[in-house]
mmCIF file of C-alpha atoms and ligand atoms in Angstrom:
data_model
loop_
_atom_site.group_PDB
_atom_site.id
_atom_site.type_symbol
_atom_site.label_atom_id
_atom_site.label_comp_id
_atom_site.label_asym_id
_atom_site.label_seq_id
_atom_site.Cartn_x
_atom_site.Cartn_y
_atom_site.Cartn_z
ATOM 1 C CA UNK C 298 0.000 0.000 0.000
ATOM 2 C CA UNK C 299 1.353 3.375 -0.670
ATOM 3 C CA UNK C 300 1.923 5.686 2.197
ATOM 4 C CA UNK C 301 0.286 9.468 1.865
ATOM 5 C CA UNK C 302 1.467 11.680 4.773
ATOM 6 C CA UNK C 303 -0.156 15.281 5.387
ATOM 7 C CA UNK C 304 2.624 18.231 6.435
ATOM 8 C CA UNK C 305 -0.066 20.586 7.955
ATOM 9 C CA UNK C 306 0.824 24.213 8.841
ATOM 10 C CA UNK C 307 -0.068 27.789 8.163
ATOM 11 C CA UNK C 308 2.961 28.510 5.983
ATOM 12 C CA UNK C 309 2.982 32.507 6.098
ATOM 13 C CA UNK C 310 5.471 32.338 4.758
ATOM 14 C CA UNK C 311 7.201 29.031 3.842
ATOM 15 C CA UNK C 312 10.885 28.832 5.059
ATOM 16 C CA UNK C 313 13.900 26.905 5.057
ATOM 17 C CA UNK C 314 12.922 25.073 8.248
ATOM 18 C CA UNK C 315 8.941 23.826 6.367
ATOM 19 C CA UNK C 316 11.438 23.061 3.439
ATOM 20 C CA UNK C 317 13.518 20.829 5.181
ATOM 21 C CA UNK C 318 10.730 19.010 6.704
ATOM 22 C CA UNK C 319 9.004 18.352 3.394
ATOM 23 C CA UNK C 320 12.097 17.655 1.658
ATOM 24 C CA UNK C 321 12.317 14.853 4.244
ATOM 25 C CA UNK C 322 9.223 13.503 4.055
ATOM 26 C CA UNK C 323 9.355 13.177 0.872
ATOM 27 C CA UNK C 324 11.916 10.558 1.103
ATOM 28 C CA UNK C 325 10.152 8.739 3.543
ATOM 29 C CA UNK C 326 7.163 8.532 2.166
ATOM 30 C CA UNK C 327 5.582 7.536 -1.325
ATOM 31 C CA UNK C 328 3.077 11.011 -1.237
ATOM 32 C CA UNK C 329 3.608 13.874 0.543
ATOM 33 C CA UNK C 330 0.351 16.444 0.998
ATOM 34 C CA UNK C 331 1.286 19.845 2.226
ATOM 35 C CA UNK C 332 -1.903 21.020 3.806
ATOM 36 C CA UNK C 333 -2.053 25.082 4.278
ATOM 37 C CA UNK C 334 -4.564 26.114 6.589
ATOM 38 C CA UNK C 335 -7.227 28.002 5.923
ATOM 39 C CA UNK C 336 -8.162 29.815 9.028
ATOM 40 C CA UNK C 337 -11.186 32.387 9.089
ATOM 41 C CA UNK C 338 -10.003 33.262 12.450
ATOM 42 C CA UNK C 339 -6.803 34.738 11.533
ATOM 43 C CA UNK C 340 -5.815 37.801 8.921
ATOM 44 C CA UNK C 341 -1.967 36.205 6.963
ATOM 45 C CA UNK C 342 -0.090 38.160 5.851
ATOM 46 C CA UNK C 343 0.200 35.897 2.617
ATOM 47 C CA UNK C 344 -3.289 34.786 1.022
ATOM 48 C CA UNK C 345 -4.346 31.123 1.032
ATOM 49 C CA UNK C 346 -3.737 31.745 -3.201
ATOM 50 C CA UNK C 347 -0.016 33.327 -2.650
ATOM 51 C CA UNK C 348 1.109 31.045 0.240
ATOM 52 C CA UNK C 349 0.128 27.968 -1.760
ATOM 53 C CA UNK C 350 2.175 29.308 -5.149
ATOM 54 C CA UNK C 351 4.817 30.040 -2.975
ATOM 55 C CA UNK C 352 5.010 26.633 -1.472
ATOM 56 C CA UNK C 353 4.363 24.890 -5.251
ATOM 57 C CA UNK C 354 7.225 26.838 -6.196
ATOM 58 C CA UNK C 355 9.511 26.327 -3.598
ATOM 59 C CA UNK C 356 8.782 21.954 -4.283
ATOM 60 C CA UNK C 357 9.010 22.014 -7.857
ATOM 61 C CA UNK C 358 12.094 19.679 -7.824
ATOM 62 C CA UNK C 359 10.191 17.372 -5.523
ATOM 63 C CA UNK C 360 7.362 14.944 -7.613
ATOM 64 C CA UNK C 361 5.599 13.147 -4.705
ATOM 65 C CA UNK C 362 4.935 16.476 -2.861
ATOM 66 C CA UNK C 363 1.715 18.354 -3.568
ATOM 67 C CA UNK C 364 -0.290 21.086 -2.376
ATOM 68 C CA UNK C 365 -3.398 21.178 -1.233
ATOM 69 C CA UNK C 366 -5.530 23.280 1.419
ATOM 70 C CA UNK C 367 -7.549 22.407 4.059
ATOM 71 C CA UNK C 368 -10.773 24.378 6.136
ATOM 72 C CA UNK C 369 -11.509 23.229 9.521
ATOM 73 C CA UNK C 370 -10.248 20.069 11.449
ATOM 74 C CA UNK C 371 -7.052 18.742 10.772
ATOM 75 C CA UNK C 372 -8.557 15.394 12.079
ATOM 76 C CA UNK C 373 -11.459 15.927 10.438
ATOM 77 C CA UNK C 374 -9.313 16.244 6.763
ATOM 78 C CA UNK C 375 -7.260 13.282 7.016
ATOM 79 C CA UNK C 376 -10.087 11.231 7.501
ATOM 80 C CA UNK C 377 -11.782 12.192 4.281
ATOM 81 C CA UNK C 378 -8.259 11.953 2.344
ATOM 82 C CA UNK C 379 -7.811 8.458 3.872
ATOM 83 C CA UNK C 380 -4.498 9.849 5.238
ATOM 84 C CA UNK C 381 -3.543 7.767 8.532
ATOM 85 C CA UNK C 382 -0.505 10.054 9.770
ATOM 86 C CA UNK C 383 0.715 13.452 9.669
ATOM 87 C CA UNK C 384 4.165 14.706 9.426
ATOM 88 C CA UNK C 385 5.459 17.779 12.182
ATOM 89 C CA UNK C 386 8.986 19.379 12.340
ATOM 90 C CA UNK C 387 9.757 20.057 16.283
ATOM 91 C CA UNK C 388 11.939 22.719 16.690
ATOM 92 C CA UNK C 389 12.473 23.230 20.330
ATOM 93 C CA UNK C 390 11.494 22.093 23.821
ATOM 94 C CA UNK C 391 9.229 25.047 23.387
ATOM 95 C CA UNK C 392 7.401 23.583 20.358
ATOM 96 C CA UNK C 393 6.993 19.631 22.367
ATOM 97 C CA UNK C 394 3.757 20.808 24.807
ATOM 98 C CA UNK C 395 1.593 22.095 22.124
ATOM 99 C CA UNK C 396 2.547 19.773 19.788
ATOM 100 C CA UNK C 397 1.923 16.831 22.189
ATOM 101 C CA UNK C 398 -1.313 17.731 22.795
ATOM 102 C CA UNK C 399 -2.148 18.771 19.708
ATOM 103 C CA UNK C 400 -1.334 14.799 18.577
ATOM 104 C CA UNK C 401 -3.357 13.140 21.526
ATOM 105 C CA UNK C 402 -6.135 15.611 21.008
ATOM 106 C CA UNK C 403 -6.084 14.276 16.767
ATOM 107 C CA UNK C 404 -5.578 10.974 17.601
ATOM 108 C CA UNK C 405 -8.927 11.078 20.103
ATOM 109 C CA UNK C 406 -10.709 12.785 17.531
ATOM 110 C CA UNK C 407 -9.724 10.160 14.935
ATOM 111 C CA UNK C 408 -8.076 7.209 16.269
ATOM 112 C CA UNK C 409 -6.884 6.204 13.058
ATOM 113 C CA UNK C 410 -4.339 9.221 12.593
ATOM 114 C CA UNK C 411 -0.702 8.894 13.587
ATOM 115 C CA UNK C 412 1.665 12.290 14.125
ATOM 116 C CA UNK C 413 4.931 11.747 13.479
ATOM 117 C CA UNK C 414 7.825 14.548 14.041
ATOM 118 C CA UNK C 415 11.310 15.154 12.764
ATOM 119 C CA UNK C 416 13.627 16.928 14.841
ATOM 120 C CA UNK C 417 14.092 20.324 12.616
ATOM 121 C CA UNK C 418 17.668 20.747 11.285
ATOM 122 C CA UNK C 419 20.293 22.540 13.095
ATOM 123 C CA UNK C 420 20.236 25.452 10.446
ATOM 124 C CA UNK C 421 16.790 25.998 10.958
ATOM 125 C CA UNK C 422 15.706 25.407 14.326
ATOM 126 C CA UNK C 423 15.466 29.038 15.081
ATOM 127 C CA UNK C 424 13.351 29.650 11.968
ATOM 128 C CA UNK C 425 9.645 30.814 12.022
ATOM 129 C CA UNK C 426 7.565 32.346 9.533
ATOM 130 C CA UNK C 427 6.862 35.139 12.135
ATOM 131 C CA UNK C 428 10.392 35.991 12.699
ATOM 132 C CA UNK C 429 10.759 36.274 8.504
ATOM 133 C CA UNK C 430 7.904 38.478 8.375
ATOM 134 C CA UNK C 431 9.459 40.461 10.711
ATOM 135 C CA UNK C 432 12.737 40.993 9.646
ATOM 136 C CA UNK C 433 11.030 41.207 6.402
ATOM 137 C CA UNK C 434 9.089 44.324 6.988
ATOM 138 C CA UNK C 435 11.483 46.144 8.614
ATOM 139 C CA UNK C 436 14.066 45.660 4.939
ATOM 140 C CA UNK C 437 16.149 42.751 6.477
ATOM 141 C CA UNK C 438 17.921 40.119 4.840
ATOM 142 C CA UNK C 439 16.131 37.289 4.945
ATOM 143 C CA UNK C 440 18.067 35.258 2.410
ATOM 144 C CA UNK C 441 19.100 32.171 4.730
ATOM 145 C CA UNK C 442 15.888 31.916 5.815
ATOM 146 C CA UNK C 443 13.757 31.676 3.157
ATOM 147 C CA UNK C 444 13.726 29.099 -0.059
ATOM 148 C CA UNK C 445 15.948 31.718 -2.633
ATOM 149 C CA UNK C 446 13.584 30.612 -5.699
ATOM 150 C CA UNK C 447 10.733 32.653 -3.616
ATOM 151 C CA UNK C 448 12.792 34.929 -1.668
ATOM 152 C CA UNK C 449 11.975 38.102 -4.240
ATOM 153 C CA UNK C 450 8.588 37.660 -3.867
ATOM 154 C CA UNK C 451 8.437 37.100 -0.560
ATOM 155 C CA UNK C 452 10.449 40.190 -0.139
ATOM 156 C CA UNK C 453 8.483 42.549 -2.445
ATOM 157 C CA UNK C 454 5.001 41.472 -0.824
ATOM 158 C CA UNK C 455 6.755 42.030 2.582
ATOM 159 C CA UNK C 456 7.648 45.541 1.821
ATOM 160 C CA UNK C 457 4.287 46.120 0.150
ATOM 161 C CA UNK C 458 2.699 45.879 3.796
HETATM 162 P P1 ADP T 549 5.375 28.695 11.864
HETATM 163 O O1 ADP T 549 5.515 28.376 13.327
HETATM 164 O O2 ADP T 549 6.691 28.969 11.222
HETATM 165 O O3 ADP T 549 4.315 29.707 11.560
HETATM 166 P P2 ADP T 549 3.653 26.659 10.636
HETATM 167 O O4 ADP T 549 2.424 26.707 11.446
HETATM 168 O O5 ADP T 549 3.523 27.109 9.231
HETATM 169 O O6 ADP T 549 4.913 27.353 11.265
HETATM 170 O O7 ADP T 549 4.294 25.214 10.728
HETATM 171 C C1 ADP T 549 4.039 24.124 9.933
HETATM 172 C C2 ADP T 549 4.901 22.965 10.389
HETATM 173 O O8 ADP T 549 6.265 23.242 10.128
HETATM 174 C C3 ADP T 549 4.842 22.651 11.892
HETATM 175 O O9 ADP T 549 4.950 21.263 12.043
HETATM 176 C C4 ADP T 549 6.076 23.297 12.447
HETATM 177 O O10 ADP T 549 6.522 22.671 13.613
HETATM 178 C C5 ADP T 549 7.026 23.071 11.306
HETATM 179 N N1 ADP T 549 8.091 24.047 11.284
HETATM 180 C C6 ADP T 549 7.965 25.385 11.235
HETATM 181 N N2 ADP T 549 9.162 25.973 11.207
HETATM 182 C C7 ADP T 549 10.088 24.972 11.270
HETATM 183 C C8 ADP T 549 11.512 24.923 11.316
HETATM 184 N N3 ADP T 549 12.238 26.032 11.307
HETATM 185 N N4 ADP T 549 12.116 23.713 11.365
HETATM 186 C C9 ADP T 549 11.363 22.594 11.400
HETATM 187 N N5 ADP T 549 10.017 22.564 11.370
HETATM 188 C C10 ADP T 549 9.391 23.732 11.318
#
């Protein structure tokens, strides 16, 4: 049976440290989906439309890796994609007690799903999207921290802000 994994996140912007995950899963793992949240909640600073070119961009070299978006429950998602386990990069102590419970609270909501996390790379542990946007808006370089095939436009639409 071929394995499908789901990389969930907001991706606002994508960054070395979600490329290095999905890069990884990729070899893992016959499919990779990488699922950008659509939250109603929250205002991004990247559209759902931008975020998701950005990210098809930034994979382009990488054929089992595609990119989709999701509304509402993670759990809820994987269950209608038939996708049993979903792939996390863990940064930091500071990332293990959300993350934690964000995996037992999936895995009660649908017993069937698995979360499985890679320990991020030493490169990019520091990395966040908030910390780009940041840097970004205030005319920083943010050229080893974001994928360089997007960095222009990530850069432009930064300074557009
Ligand atoms: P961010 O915290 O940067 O806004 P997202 O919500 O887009 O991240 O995260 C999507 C996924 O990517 C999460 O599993 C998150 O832990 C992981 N991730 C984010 N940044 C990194 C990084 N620098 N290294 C490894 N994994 C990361």
């Amino acid at each position: 049976m071929k394995k499908t994994v789901i990389c969930p996140g907001s991706f606002d912007p994508v960054t070395l440290g979600h490329l290095d995950i999905i890069t990884r899963a990729s070899r893992m793992f016959d499919k990779v989906k990488v699922a950008v949240l659509i939250n109603s909640a929250k205002t991004p600073c990247f559209s759902i439309e931008e975020r998701m070119e950005l990210l098809r961009e930034a994979t382009r070299g990488l054929e089992n890796v595609e990119i989709v978006s999701f509304e509402g429950l993670l759990a809820n998602y994987c269950r209608e994609q038939k996708v049993h386990a979903i792939v996390k990069g863990l940064r930091a102590v500071s990332d293990f007690e959300y993350e934690f419970q964000m995996a037992i609270t999936n895995k009660k909501l649908n017993p069937e799903l698995e979360t499985i996390f890679l320990t991020a790379d030493s490169d990019s542990m520091y990395l966040s999207s908030s910390m780009v946007r940041e840097i970004g808006r205030m005319g920083g370089d943010i050229r080893n921290f974001v994928p360089a095939c997007v960095h222009d436009r990530i850069v432009s639409r930064l300074k557009s802000l």
